[in-house]
Short mmCIF file of N, CA and C in Angstrom, two decimals:
data_model
loop_
_atom_site.label_atom_id
_atom_site.label_comp_id
_atom_site.label_asym_id
_atom_site.label_seq_id
_atom_site.Cartn_x
_atom_site.Cartn_y
_atom_site.Cartn_z
N MET A 1 24.43 -2.94 -4.43
CA MET A 1 24.82 -4.22 -4.98
C MET A 1 24.22 -4.36 -6.38
N ALA A 2 25.08 -4.58 -7.37
CA ALA A 2 24.61 -4.73 -8.75
C ALA A 2 24.03 -6.13 -8.95
N ILE A 3 22.87 -6.18 -9.57
CA ILE A 3 22.24 -7.47 -9.86
C ILE A 3 21.83 -7.50 -11.33
N GLY A 4 21.65 -8.69 -11.85
CA GLY A 4 21.28 -8.86 -13.25
C GLY A 4 19.90 -9.45 -13.39
N MET A 5 19.52 -9.74 -14.63
CA MET A 5 18.17 -10.21 -14.90
C MET A 5 17.86 -11.56 -14.23
N ASN A 6 18.86 -12.40 -14.03
CA ASN A 6 18.61 -13.71 -13.41
C ASN A 6 18.35 -13.62 -11.92
N ASP A 7 18.66 -12.47 -11.32
CA ASP A 7 18.46 -12.29 -9.87
C ASP A 7 17.08 -11.71 -9.54
N LEU A 8 16.28 -11.39 -10.55
CA LEU A 8 14.95 -10.81 -10.30
C LEU A 8 14.04 -11.82 -9.62
N LYS A 9 13.29 -11.33 -8.63
CA LYS A 9 12.26 -12.15 -8.00
C LYS A 9 11.17 -11.23 -7.48
N THR A 10 10.00 -11.75 -7.29
CA THR A 10 8.85 -10.98 -6.83
C THR A 10 9.14 -10.34 -5.48
N GLY A 11 8.83 -9.04 -5.36
CA GLY A 11 9.04 -8.33 -4.10
C GLY A 11 10.36 -7.60 -4.02
N LEU A 12 11.29 -7.88 -4.93
CA LEU A 12 12.60 -7.24 -4.94
C LEU A 12 12.44 -5.77 -5.34
N THR A 13 13.19 -4.87 -4.69
CA THR A 13 13.16 -3.46 -5.07
C THR A 13 14.47 -3.10 -5.75
N ILE A 14 14.37 -2.40 -6.89
CA ILE A 14 15.56 -2.06 -7.67
C ILE A 14 15.54 -0.58 -8.05
N GLU A 15 16.75 -0.06 -8.34
CA GLU A 15 16.89 1.28 -8.90
C GLU A 15 17.00 1.10 -10.41
N TYR A 16 16.05 1.70 -11.15
CA TYR A 16 16.01 1.54 -12.60
C TYR A 16 15.44 2.81 -13.21
N ASN A 17 16.07 3.35 -14.22
CA ASN A 17 15.63 4.59 -14.88
C ASN A 17 15.40 5.73 -13.89
N ASN A 18 16.35 5.92 -13.00
CA ASN A 18 16.33 7.02 -12.01
C ASN A 18 15.10 7.00 -11.10
N SER A 19 14.59 5.83 -10.79
CA SER A 19 13.48 5.72 -9.86
C SER A 19 13.59 4.41 -9.08
N ILE A 20 12.69 4.22 -8.14
CA ILE A 20 12.68 3.03 -7.29
C ILE A 20 11.49 2.17 -7.72
N TRP A 21 11.77 0.91 -8.03
CA TRP A 21 10.74 0.00 -8.54
C TRP A 21 10.69 -1.27 -7.71
N ARG A 22 9.46 -1.82 -7.55
CA ARG A 22 9.28 -3.13 -6.91
C ARG A 22 8.82 -4.10 -7.98
N VAL A 23 9.42 -5.30 -8.01
CA VAL A 23 9.05 -6.32 -8.98
C VAL A 23 7.73 -6.95 -8.51
N ILE A 24 6.69 -6.82 -9.34
CA ILE A 24 5.38 -7.39 -9.03
C ILE A 24 5.32 -8.83 -9.54
N GLU A 25 5.77 -9.02 -10.77
CA GLU A 25 5.84 -10.37 -11.33
C GLU A 25 6.92 -10.40 -12.41
N PHE A 26 7.42 -11.59 -12.67
CA PHE A 26 8.44 -11.73 -13.70
C PHE A 26 8.32 -13.11 -14.34
N GLN A 27 8.87 -13.22 -15.55
CA GLN A 27 8.83 -14.50 -16.26
C GLN A 27 10.09 -14.62 -17.11
N HIS A 28 10.83 -15.70 -16.88
CA HIS A 28 12.01 -15.98 -17.71
C HIS A 28 11.52 -16.59 -19.02
N VAL A 29 11.97 -16.03 -20.15
CA VAL A 29 11.56 -16.52 -21.46
C VAL A 29 12.80 -17.01 -22.20
N LYS A 30 12.74 -18.24 -22.68
CA LYS A 30 13.84 -18.83 -23.45
C LYS A 30 13.30 -19.18 -24.83
N PRO A 31 13.43 -18.25 -25.77
CA PRO A 31 12.91 -18.54 -27.11
C PRO A 31 13.75 -19.61 -27.80
N GLY A 32 13.18 -20.25 -28.78
CA GLY A 32 13.91 -21.30 -29.52
C GLY A 32 15.11 -20.73 -30.26
N LYS A 33 15.02 -19.48 -30.62
CA LYS A 33 16.11 -18.84 -31.35
C LYS A 33 16.45 -17.53 -30.64
N GLY A 34 17.71 -17.31 -30.37
CA GLY A 34 18.12 -16.07 -29.72
C GLY A 34 18.36 -16.27 -28.23
N ALA A 35 18.75 -15.17 -27.57
CA ALA A 35 19.10 -15.22 -26.15
C ALA A 35 17.84 -15.16 -25.26
N ALA A 36 17.97 -15.70 -24.07
CA ALA A 36 16.89 -15.65 -23.09
C ALA A 36 16.71 -14.21 -22.60
N PHE A 37 15.52 -13.90 -22.09
CA PHE A 37 15.25 -12.58 -21.53
C PHE A 37 14.21 -12.73 -20.44
N VAL A 38 13.98 -11.65 -19.71
CA VAL A 38 13.01 -11.66 -18.62
C VAL A 38 11.96 -10.57 -18.88
N ARG A 39 10.68 -10.98 -18.89
CA ARG A 39 9.56 -10.04 -18.94
C ARG A 39 9.14 -9.79 -17.51
N SER A 40 8.97 -8.53 -17.16
CA SER A 40 8.61 -8.23 -15.78
C SER A 40 7.60 -7.10 -15.70
N LYS A 41 6.87 -7.09 -14.59
CA LYS A 41 5.97 -5.99 -14.26
C LYS A 41 6.59 -5.31 -13.05
N LEU A 42 6.85 -4.01 -13.19
CA LEU A 42 7.47 -3.24 -12.12
C LEU A 42 6.53 -2.13 -11.67
N LYS A 43 6.48 -1.89 -10.35
CA LYS A 43 5.67 -0.81 -9.80
C LYS A 43 6.60 0.28 -9.30
N ASN A 44 6.39 1.51 -9.79
CA ASN A 44 7.17 2.65 -9.35
C ASN A 44 6.70 3.03 -7.95
N LEU A 45 7.60 2.97 -6.97
CA LEU A 45 7.21 3.24 -5.59
C LEU A 45 7.01 4.72 -5.31
N ARG A 46 7.47 5.60 -6.21
CA ARG A 46 7.26 7.03 -6.02
C ARG A 46 5.93 7.48 -6.61
N THR A 47 5.55 6.94 -7.77
CA THR A 47 4.33 7.40 -8.44
C THR A 47 3.19 6.39 -8.40
N GLY A 48 3.50 5.12 -8.17
CA GLY A 48 2.47 4.08 -8.18
C GLY A 48 2.20 3.50 -9.55
N ALA A 49 2.88 4.02 -10.58
CA ALA A 49 2.68 3.53 -11.95
C ALA A 49 3.24 2.11 -12.09
N VAL A 50 2.56 1.30 -12.91
CA VAL A 50 3.02 -0.07 -13.18
C VAL A 50 3.43 -0.15 -14.65
N ASN A 51 4.65 -0.61 -14.90
CA ASN A 51 5.18 -0.73 -16.26
C ASN A 51 5.62 -2.16 -16.53
N GLU A 52 5.48 -2.57 -17.78
CA GLU A 52 6.03 -3.85 -18.21
C GLU A 52 7.39 -3.57 -18.83
N VAL A 53 8.41 -4.27 -18.34
CA VAL A 53 9.79 -4.03 -18.79
C VAL A 53 10.41 -5.36 -19.17
N THR A 54 11.18 -5.36 -20.28
CA THR A 54 11.90 -6.55 -20.71
C THR A 54 13.39 -6.33 -20.45
N PHE A 55 14.02 -7.28 -19.74
CA PHE A 55 15.44 -7.20 -19.44
C PHE A 55 16.20 -8.22 -20.28
N ARG A 56 17.34 -7.81 -20.79
CA ARG A 56 18.23 -8.66 -21.59
C ARG A 56 19.36 -9.18 -20.68
N PRO A 57 20.10 -10.19 -21.13
CA PRO A 57 21.15 -10.78 -20.29
C PRO A 57 22.20 -9.79 -19.77
N GLY A 58 22.56 -8.77 -20.51
CA GLY A 58 23.60 -7.84 -20.06
C GLY A 58 23.12 -6.73 -19.15
N ASP A 59 21.81 -6.61 -18.95
CA ASP A 59 21.27 -5.51 -18.13
C ASP A 59 21.64 -5.68 -16.67
N LYS A 60 22.16 -4.61 -16.08
CA LYS A 60 22.52 -4.60 -14.65
C LYS A 60 21.84 -3.41 -13.99
N PHE A 61 21.46 -3.57 -12.74
CA PHE A 61 20.87 -2.49 -11.97
C PHE A 61 21.18 -2.71 -10.51
N GLU A 62 20.96 -1.67 -9.72
CA GLU A 62 21.26 -1.71 -8.29
C GLU A 62 20.02 -2.13 -7.51
N GLN A 63 20.24 -2.90 -6.45
CA GLN A 63 19.14 -3.24 -5.56
C GLN A 63 18.92 -2.05 -4.63
N ALA A 64 17.68 -1.63 -4.48
CA ALA A 64 17.35 -0.48 -3.63
C ALA A 64 17.17 -0.95 -2.19
N GLU A 65 17.79 -0.23 -1.28
CA GLU A 65 17.67 -0.56 0.15
C GLU A 65 16.45 0.15 0.72
N ILE A 66 15.37 -0.57 0.85
CA ILE A 66 14.12 -0.03 1.37
C ILE A 66 14.00 -0.43 2.84
N THR A 67 13.69 0.54 3.69
CA THR A 67 13.49 0.24 5.10
C THR A 67 12.02 0.47 5.45
N THR A 68 11.53 -0.30 6.39
CA THR A 68 10.17 -0.16 6.88
C THR A 68 10.24 0.11 8.38
N ARG A 69 9.67 1.24 8.79
CA ARG A 69 9.72 1.63 10.20
C ARG A 69 8.31 1.66 10.79
N PRO A 70 8.14 1.06 11.98
CA PRO A 70 6.83 1.15 12.63
C PRO A 70 6.63 2.56 13.19
N MET A 71 5.50 3.17 12.84
CA MET A 71 5.20 4.51 13.33
C MET A 71 3.74 4.60 13.74
N SER A 72 3.47 5.57 14.57
CA SER A 72 2.12 5.80 15.07
C SER A 72 1.58 7.09 14.45
N TYR A 73 0.38 7.02 13.88
CA TYR A 73 -0.25 8.20 13.27
C TYR A 73 -0.79 9.09 14.38
N LEU A 74 -0.35 10.36 14.40
CA LEU A 74 -0.76 11.27 15.46
C LEU A 74 -1.92 12.18 15.05
N TYR A 75 -1.72 13.02 14.00
CA TYR A 75 -2.76 13.97 13.62
C TYR A 75 -2.47 14.54 12.23
N ALA A 76 -3.49 15.24 11.66
CA ALA A 76 -3.36 15.88 10.35
C ALA A 76 -2.87 17.31 10.55
N GLU A 77 -2.01 17.77 9.59
CA GLU A 77 -1.47 19.13 9.70
C GLU A 77 -1.01 19.63 8.34
N ASN A 78 -1.56 20.75 7.87
CA ASN A 78 -1.09 21.44 6.65
C ASN A 78 -0.91 20.53 5.44
N GLY A 79 -1.92 19.80 5.01
CA GLY A 79 -1.83 18.95 3.82
C GLY A 79 -0.98 17.72 4.01
N GLY A 80 -0.74 17.35 5.23
CA GLY A 80 0.07 16.17 5.53
C GLY A 80 -0.39 15.52 6.82
N ARG A 81 0.32 14.51 7.23
CA ARG A 81 0.01 13.79 8.46
C ARG A 81 1.29 13.68 9.29
N VAL A 82 1.14 13.79 10.60
CA VAL A 82 2.28 13.71 11.50
C VAL A 82 2.33 12.30 12.09
N PHE A 83 3.50 11.67 11.98
CA PHE A 83 3.72 10.33 12.50
C PHE A 83 4.85 10.37 13.52
N MET A 84 4.80 9.46 14.50
CA MET A 84 5.86 9.34 15.49
C MET A 84 6.50 7.96 15.38
N ASP A 85 7.82 7.95 15.26
CA ASP A 85 8.58 6.70 15.23
C ASP A 85 8.42 6.05 16.61
N THR A 86 7.95 4.81 16.65
CA THR A 86 7.68 4.15 17.93
C THR A 86 8.95 3.70 18.65
N GLU A 87 10.10 3.75 17.96
CA GLU A 87 11.36 3.36 18.61
C GLU A 87 12.14 4.58 19.11
N THR A 88 12.22 5.64 18.29
CA THR A 88 13.03 6.81 18.65
C THR A 88 12.20 7.99 19.13
N TYR A 89 10.88 7.93 18.96
CA TYR A 89 9.94 8.99 19.31
C TYR A 89 10.13 10.26 18.47
N ASP A 90 10.87 10.17 17.36
CA ASP A 90 10.99 11.30 16.42
C ASP A 90 9.67 11.46 15.69
N GLN A 91 9.29 12.72 15.41
CA GLN A 91 8.06 12.98 14.66
C GLN A 91 8.42 13.47 13.27
N ILE A 92 7.68 12.96 12.27
CA ILE A 92 7.88 13.43 10.90
C ILE A 92 6.53 13.77 10.28
N ASN A 93 6.54 14.74 9.37
CA ASN A 93 5.34 15.14 8.66
C ASN A 93 5.42 14.52 7.26
N ILE A 94 4.41 13.74 6.88
CA ILE A 94 4.38 13.08 5.58
C ILE A 94 3.24 13.67 4.76
N SER A 95 3.56 14.09 3.54
CA SER A 95 2.57 14.68 2.64
C SER A 95 1.47 13.67 2.31
N ASP A 96 0.24 14.17 2.15
CA ASP A 96 -0.88 13.30 1.79
C ASP A 96 -0.64 12.59 0.45
N ASP A 97 0.16 13.19 -0.44
CA ASP A 97 0.46 12.58 -1.74
C ASP A 97 1.15 11.23 -1.58
N HIS A 98 1.97 11.08 -0.55
CA HIS A 98 2.70 9.83 -0.32
C HIS A 98 1.83 8.76 0.33
N LEU A 99 0.70 9.17 0.89
CA LEU A 99 -0.14 8.22 1.63
C LEU A 99 -1.29 7.66 0.81
N GLN A 100 -1.68 8.30 -0.28
CA GLN A 100 -2.68 7.83 -1.23
C GLN A 100 -3.84 7.09 -0.58
N ASN A 101 -3.98 5.80 -0.84
CA ASN A 101 -5.12 5.02 -0.36
C ASN A 101 -5.14 4.79 1.14
N ALA A 102 -4.00 4.91 1.79
CA ALA A 102 -3.94 4.68 3.24
C ALA A 102 -4.79 5.69 4.01
N LEU A 103 -4.95 6.89 3.47
CA LEU A 103 -5.71 7.93 4.17
C LEU A 103 -7.15 7.52 4.45
N LYS A 104 -7.74 6.71 3.57
CA LYS A 104 -9.14 6.33 3.71
C LYS A 104 -9.42 5.52 4.98
N PHE A 105 -8.38 4.88 5.54
CA PHE A 105 -8.61 3.97 6.67
C PHE A 105 -7.76 4.28 7.90
N MET A 106 -7.06 5.42 7.91
CA MET A 106 -6.18 5.75 9.04
C MET A 106 -6.92 6.50 10.14
N LEU A 107 -6.74 6.05 11.37
CA LEU A 107 -7.29 6.71 12.54
C LEU A 107 -6.12 7.19 13.41
N GLU A 108 -6.34 8.26 14.15
CA GLU A 108 -5.30 8.76 15.04
C GLU A 108 -4.94 7.67 16.05
N GLY A 109 -3.64 7.51 16.29
CA GLY A 109 -3.15 6.50 17.22
C GLY A 109 -2.88 5.15 16.56
N MET A 110 -3.23 4.99 15.28
CA MET A 110 -3.05 3.72 14.58
C MET A 110 -1.58 3.46 14.27
N GLU A 111 -1.16 2.22 14.44
CA GLU A 111 0.20 1.80 14.09
C GLU A 111 0.26 1.48 12.61
N VAL A 112 1.19 2.11 11.88
CA VAL A 112 1.38 1.83 10.46
C VAL A 112 2.87 1.61 10.21
N LYS A 113 3.19 1.01 9.08
CA LYS A 113 4.58 0.82 8.68
C LYS A 113 4.89 1.82 7.58
N ILE A 114 5.86 2.67 7.81
CA ILE A 114 6.25 3.68 6.83
C ILE A 114 7.43 3.13 6.03
N THR A 115 7.28 3.11 4.70
CA THR A 115 8.32 2.61 3.80
C THR A 115 9.20 3.78 3.37
N MET A 116 10.53 3.60 3.54
CA MET A 116 11.46 4.69 3.24
C MET A 116 12.61 4.20 2.38
N TYR A 117 13.10 5.11 1.53
CA TYR A 117 14.31 4.88 0.75
C TYR A 117 15.28 5.96 1.20
N GLY A 118 16.25 5.58 2.05
CA GLY A 118 17.10 6.58 2.68
C GLY A 118 16.23 7.41 3.60
N SER A 119 16.18 8.72 3.38
CA SER A 119 15.32 9.58 4.19
C SER A 119 14.03 9.95 3.45
N GLU A 120 13.87 9.45 2.22
CA GLU A 120 12.68 9.74 1.41
C GLU A 120 11.54 8.78 1.76
N VAL A 121 10.37 9.33 2.08
CA VAL A 121 9.20 8.52 2.39
C VAL A 121 8.54 8.09 1.09
N LEU A 122 8.30 6.77 0.95
CA LEU A 122 7.66 6.24 -0.26
C LEU A 122 6.18 5.94 -0.04
N GLY A 123 5.78 5.64 1.19
CA GLY A 123 4.38 5.32 1.44
C GLY A 123 4.14 4.73 2.81
N ALA A 124 2.89 4.35 3.06
CA ALA A 124 2.50 3.76 4.33
C ALA A 124 1.81 2.44 4.09
N GLU A 125 2.09 1.49 4.95
CA GLU A 125 1.48 0.15 4.85
C GLU A 125 0.61 -0.05 6.09
N LEU A 126 -0.69 -0.18 5.85
CA LEU A 126 -1.64 -0.37 6.95
C LEU A 126 -1.74 -1.85 7.31
N PRO A 127 -2.32 -2.15 8.48
CA PRO A 127 -2.63 -3.55 8.78
C PRO A 127 -3.61 -4.07 7.71
N SER A 128 -3.71 -5.39 7.53
CA SER A 128 -4.56 -5.94 6.47
C SER A 128 -6.03 -5.62 6.68
N SER A 129 -6.45 -5.40 7.93
CA SER A 129 -7.83 -5.00 8.20
C SER A 129 -7.86 -4.03 9.38
N VAL A 130 -8.87 -3.15 9.38
CA VAL A 130 -9.04 -2.18 10.47
C VAL A 130 -10.48 -2.23 10.95
N THR A 131 -10.68 -1.84 12.21
CA THR A 131 -12.01 -1.78 12.79
C THR A 131 -12.46 -0.32 12.81
N LEU A 132 -13.59 -0.05 12.14
CA LEU A 132 -14.09 1.32 12.02
C LEU A 132 -15.56 1.38 12.39
N LYS A 133 -15.99 2.56 12.83
CA LYS A 133 -17.39 2.77 13.21
C LYS A 133 -18.14 3.38 12.04
N VAL A 134 -19.34 2.88 11.76
CA VAL A 134 -20.19 3.41 10.69
C VAL A 134 -20.83 4.70 11.21
N THR A 135 -20.61 5.80 10.49
CA THR A 135 -21.16 7.10 10.91
C THR A 135 -22.42 7.47 10.16
N GLU A 136 -22.59 6.91 8.95
CA GLU A 136 -23.77 7.26 8.16
C GLU A 136 -24.12 6.13 7.20
N THR A 137 -25.37 5.70 7.22
CA THR A 137 -25.88 4.72 6.28
C THR A 137 -27.41 4.73 6.35
N GLN A 138 -28.04 4.10 5.39
CA GLN A 138 -29.50 3.98 5.42
C GLN A 138 -29.87 3.01 6.53
N PRO A 139 -31.09 3.12 7.06
CA PRO A 139 -31.50 2.19 8.13
C PRO A 139 -31.47 0.74 7.65
N GLY A 140 -31.18 -0.16 8.59
CA GLY A 140 -31.13 -1.58 8.26
C GLY A 140 -32.50 -2.14 7.95
N ILE A 141 -32.50 -3.24 7.22
CA ILE A 141 -33.75 -3.88 6.83
C ILE A 141 -33.88 -5.17 7.64
N LYS A 142 -35.02 -5.36 8.32
CA LYS A 142 -35.22 -6.59 9.10
C LYS A 142 -35.21 -7.80 8.19
N GLY A 143 -34.54 -8.84 8.64
CA GLY A 143 -34.50 -10.08 7.88
C GLY A 143 -33.47 -10.06 6.76
N ALA A 144 -32.69 -8.99 6.66
CA ALA A 144 -31.67 -8.91 5.59
C ALA A 144 -30.53 -9.88 5.91
N THR A 145 -29.96 -10.45 4.89
CA THR A 145 -28.84 -11.38 5.07
C THR A 145 -27.59 -10.78 4.46
N ALA A 146 -26.46 -11.42 4.71
CA ALA A 146 -25.18 -10.92 4.21
C ALA A 146 -25.04 -11.10 2.70
N THR A 147 -25.90 -11.89 2.08
CA THR A 147 -25.76 -12.17 0.65
C THR A 147 -26.50 -11.17 -0.23
N GLY A 148 -27.14 -10.17 0.38
CA GLY A 148 -27.86 -9.16 -0.41
C GLY A 148 -26.90 -8.30 -1.20
N SER A 149 -27.46 -7.34 -1.93
CA SER A 149 -26.64 -6.50 -2.80
C SER A 149 -25.81 -5.50 -2.02
N GLY A 150 -26.24 -5.10 -0.85
CA GLY A 150 -25.48 -4.16 -0.03
C GLY A 150 -25.93 -2.73 -0.22
N LYS A 151 -25.39 -1.85 0.62
CA LYS A 151 -25.71 -0.43 0.57
C LYS A 151 -24.45 0.35 0.94
N PRO A 152 -24.37 1.61 0.52
CA PRO A 152 -23.18 2.40 0.87
C PRO A 152 -23.23 2.85 2.33
N ALA A 153 -22.06 2.88 2.96
CA ALA A 153 -21.95 3.36 4.34
C ALA A 153 -20.68 4.20 4.46
N THR A 154 -20.78 5.28 5.22
CA THR A 154 -19.61 6.13 5.48
C THR A 154 -19.07 5.76 6.86
N VAL A 155 -17.76 5.53 6.94
CA VAL A 155 -17.13 5.18 8.21
C VAL A 155 -16.47 6.43 8.81
N GLU A 156 -15.97 6.32 10.03
CA GLU A 156 -15.46 7.48 10.77
C GLU A 156 -14.29 8.19 10.11
N THR A 157 -13.59 7.54 9.19
CA THR A 157 -12.48 8.20 8.48
C THR A 157 -12.96 8.99 7.27
N GLY A 158 -14.25 8.84 6.91
CA GLY A 158 -14.81 9.54 5.77
C GLY A 158 -14.90 8.67 4.52
N ALA A 159 -14.34 7.47 4.55
CA ALA A 159 -14.39 6.57 3.40
C ALA A 159 -15.80 5.98 3.27
N THR A 160 -16.20 5.73 2.02
CA THR A 160 -17.49 5.10 1.75
C THR A 160 -17.24 3.69 1.25
N ILE A 161 -17.86 2.72 1.91
CA ILE A 161 -17.71 1.32 1.51
C ILE A 161 -19.09 0.69 1.39
N THR A 162 -19.17 -0.44 0.69
CA THR A 162 -20.43 -1.16 0.55
C THR A 162 -20.54 -2.19 1.67
N VAL A 163 -21.65 -2.14 2.39
CA VAL A 163 -21.88 -3.04 3.52
C VAL A 163 -23.20 -3.79 3.31
N PRO A 164 -23.38 -4.93 3.99
CA PRO A 164 -24.67 -5.65 3.89
C PRO A 164 -25.81 -4.80 4.45
N ASP A 165 -27.04 -5.14 4.06
CA ASP A 165 -28.21 -4.36 4.45
C ASP A 165 -28.47 -4.34 5.96
N PHE A 166 -27.98 -5.31 6.71
CA PHE A 166 -28.26 -5.36 8.14
C PHE A 166 -27.36 -4.44 8.98
N VAL A 167 -26.35 -3.82 8.39
CA VAL A 167 -25.45 -2.93 9.13
C VAL A 167 -26.14 -1.58 9.34
N ASN A 168 -26.10 -1.08 10.59
CA ASN A 168 -26.75 0.19 10.94
C ASN A 168 -25.73 1.25 11.34
N GLU A 169 -26.18 2.48 11.42
CA GLU A 169 -25.35 3.57 11.90
C GLU A 169 -24.92 3.26 13.32
N GLY A 170 -23.65 3.51 13.65
CA GLY A 170 -23.14 3.25 14.99
C GLY A 170 -22.52 1.87 15.13
N ASP A 171 -22.75 0.96 14.19
CA ASP A 171 -22.14 -0.37 14.25
C ASP A 171 -20.64 -0.27 14.01
N THR A 172 -19.89 -1.17 14.60
CA THR A 172 -18.45 -1.25 14.38
C THR A 172 -18.20 -2.42 13.44
N ILE A 173 -17.48 -2.14 12.35
CA ILE A 173 -17.24 -3.17 11.33
C ILE A 173 -15.75 -3.34 11.06
N ILE A 174 -15.40 -4.46 10.45
CA ILE A 174 -14.02 -4.73 10.05
C ILE A 174 -13.92 -4.51 8.54
N VAL A 175 -12.94 -3.71 8.12
CA VAL A 175 -12.77 -3.36 6.72
C VAL A 175 -11.40 -3.84 6.23
N ASN A 176 -11.38 -4.47 5.05
CA ASN A 176 -10.14 -4.90 4.42
C ASN A 176 -9.47 -3.66 3.83
N THR A 177 -8.22 -3.36 4.24
CA THR A 177 -7.56 -2.13 3.76
C THR A 177 -6.99 -2.27 2.35
N GLU A 178 -6.84 -3.50 1.88
CA GLU A 178 -6.30 -3.71 0.52
C GLU A 178 -7.28 -3.22 -0.54
N ASP A 179 -8.56 -3.60 -0.41
CA ASP A 179 -9.54 -3.26 -1.43
C ASP A 179 -10.75 -2.48 -0.90
N GLY A 180 -10.76 -2.17 0.39
CA GLY A 180 -11.86 -1.39 0.96
C GLY A 180 -13.15 -2.16 1.10
N SER A 181 -13.08 -3.48 1.19
CA SER A 181 -14.31 -4.27 1.29
C SER A 181 -14.68 -4.58 2.74
N TYR A 182 -15.96 -4.83 2.95
CA TYR A 182 -16.50 -5.20 4.25
C TYR A 182 -16.08 -6.63 4.57
N LYS A 183 -15.54 -6.87 5.78
CA LYS A 183 -15.14 -8.23 6.17
C LYS A 183 -16.06 -8.84 7.22
N GLY A 184 -16.70 -7.98 8.02
CA GLY A 184 -17.60 -8.50 9.05
C GLY A 184 -17.82 -7.49 10.15
N ARG A 185 -18.62 -7.90 11.13
CA ARG A 185 -18.86 -7.05 12.30
C ARG A 185 -17.73 -7.25 13.28
N ALA A 186 -17.45 -6.20 14.04
CA ALA A 186 -16.38 -6.30 15.06
C ALA A 186 -16.96 -6.79 16.37
#
């Protein structure tokens, strides 16, 4: 479906310059002199790059049909990860390049949403927070509060996050998958 600059809205995915882009933000500009235009920030769903693009009134582009499928992460294999579609039980191997930041917080058996354009995998969307076990950190300090500076801790997936001083090895914590921050004890 062809759309123009007036149809842009946040979250919309479009085909532009031979790639797939998601609109992060946009602003309609009506200068005192000349035609109106739209300034937008677009994120390339294949590379992750963010570009600022200006659209003029005559610009047309196609809306990209992006599908999101619920899948279960099974195991790692040959530089990729194997996922099973929870509806059809089909298994697919997804390259680590497509999973980027999701790898830091994925555990076997975890439900994730795989974003696809046709049969091409664009990425994985994790739940907003995950529960992980701390495998390595410095010993806790008695009387420490959550407002301290924090210390580094390694969780079971291998990611390193900053946790409050009272968190010990073996503790189960909740981690925000968007920014990798500590949210609390589980």
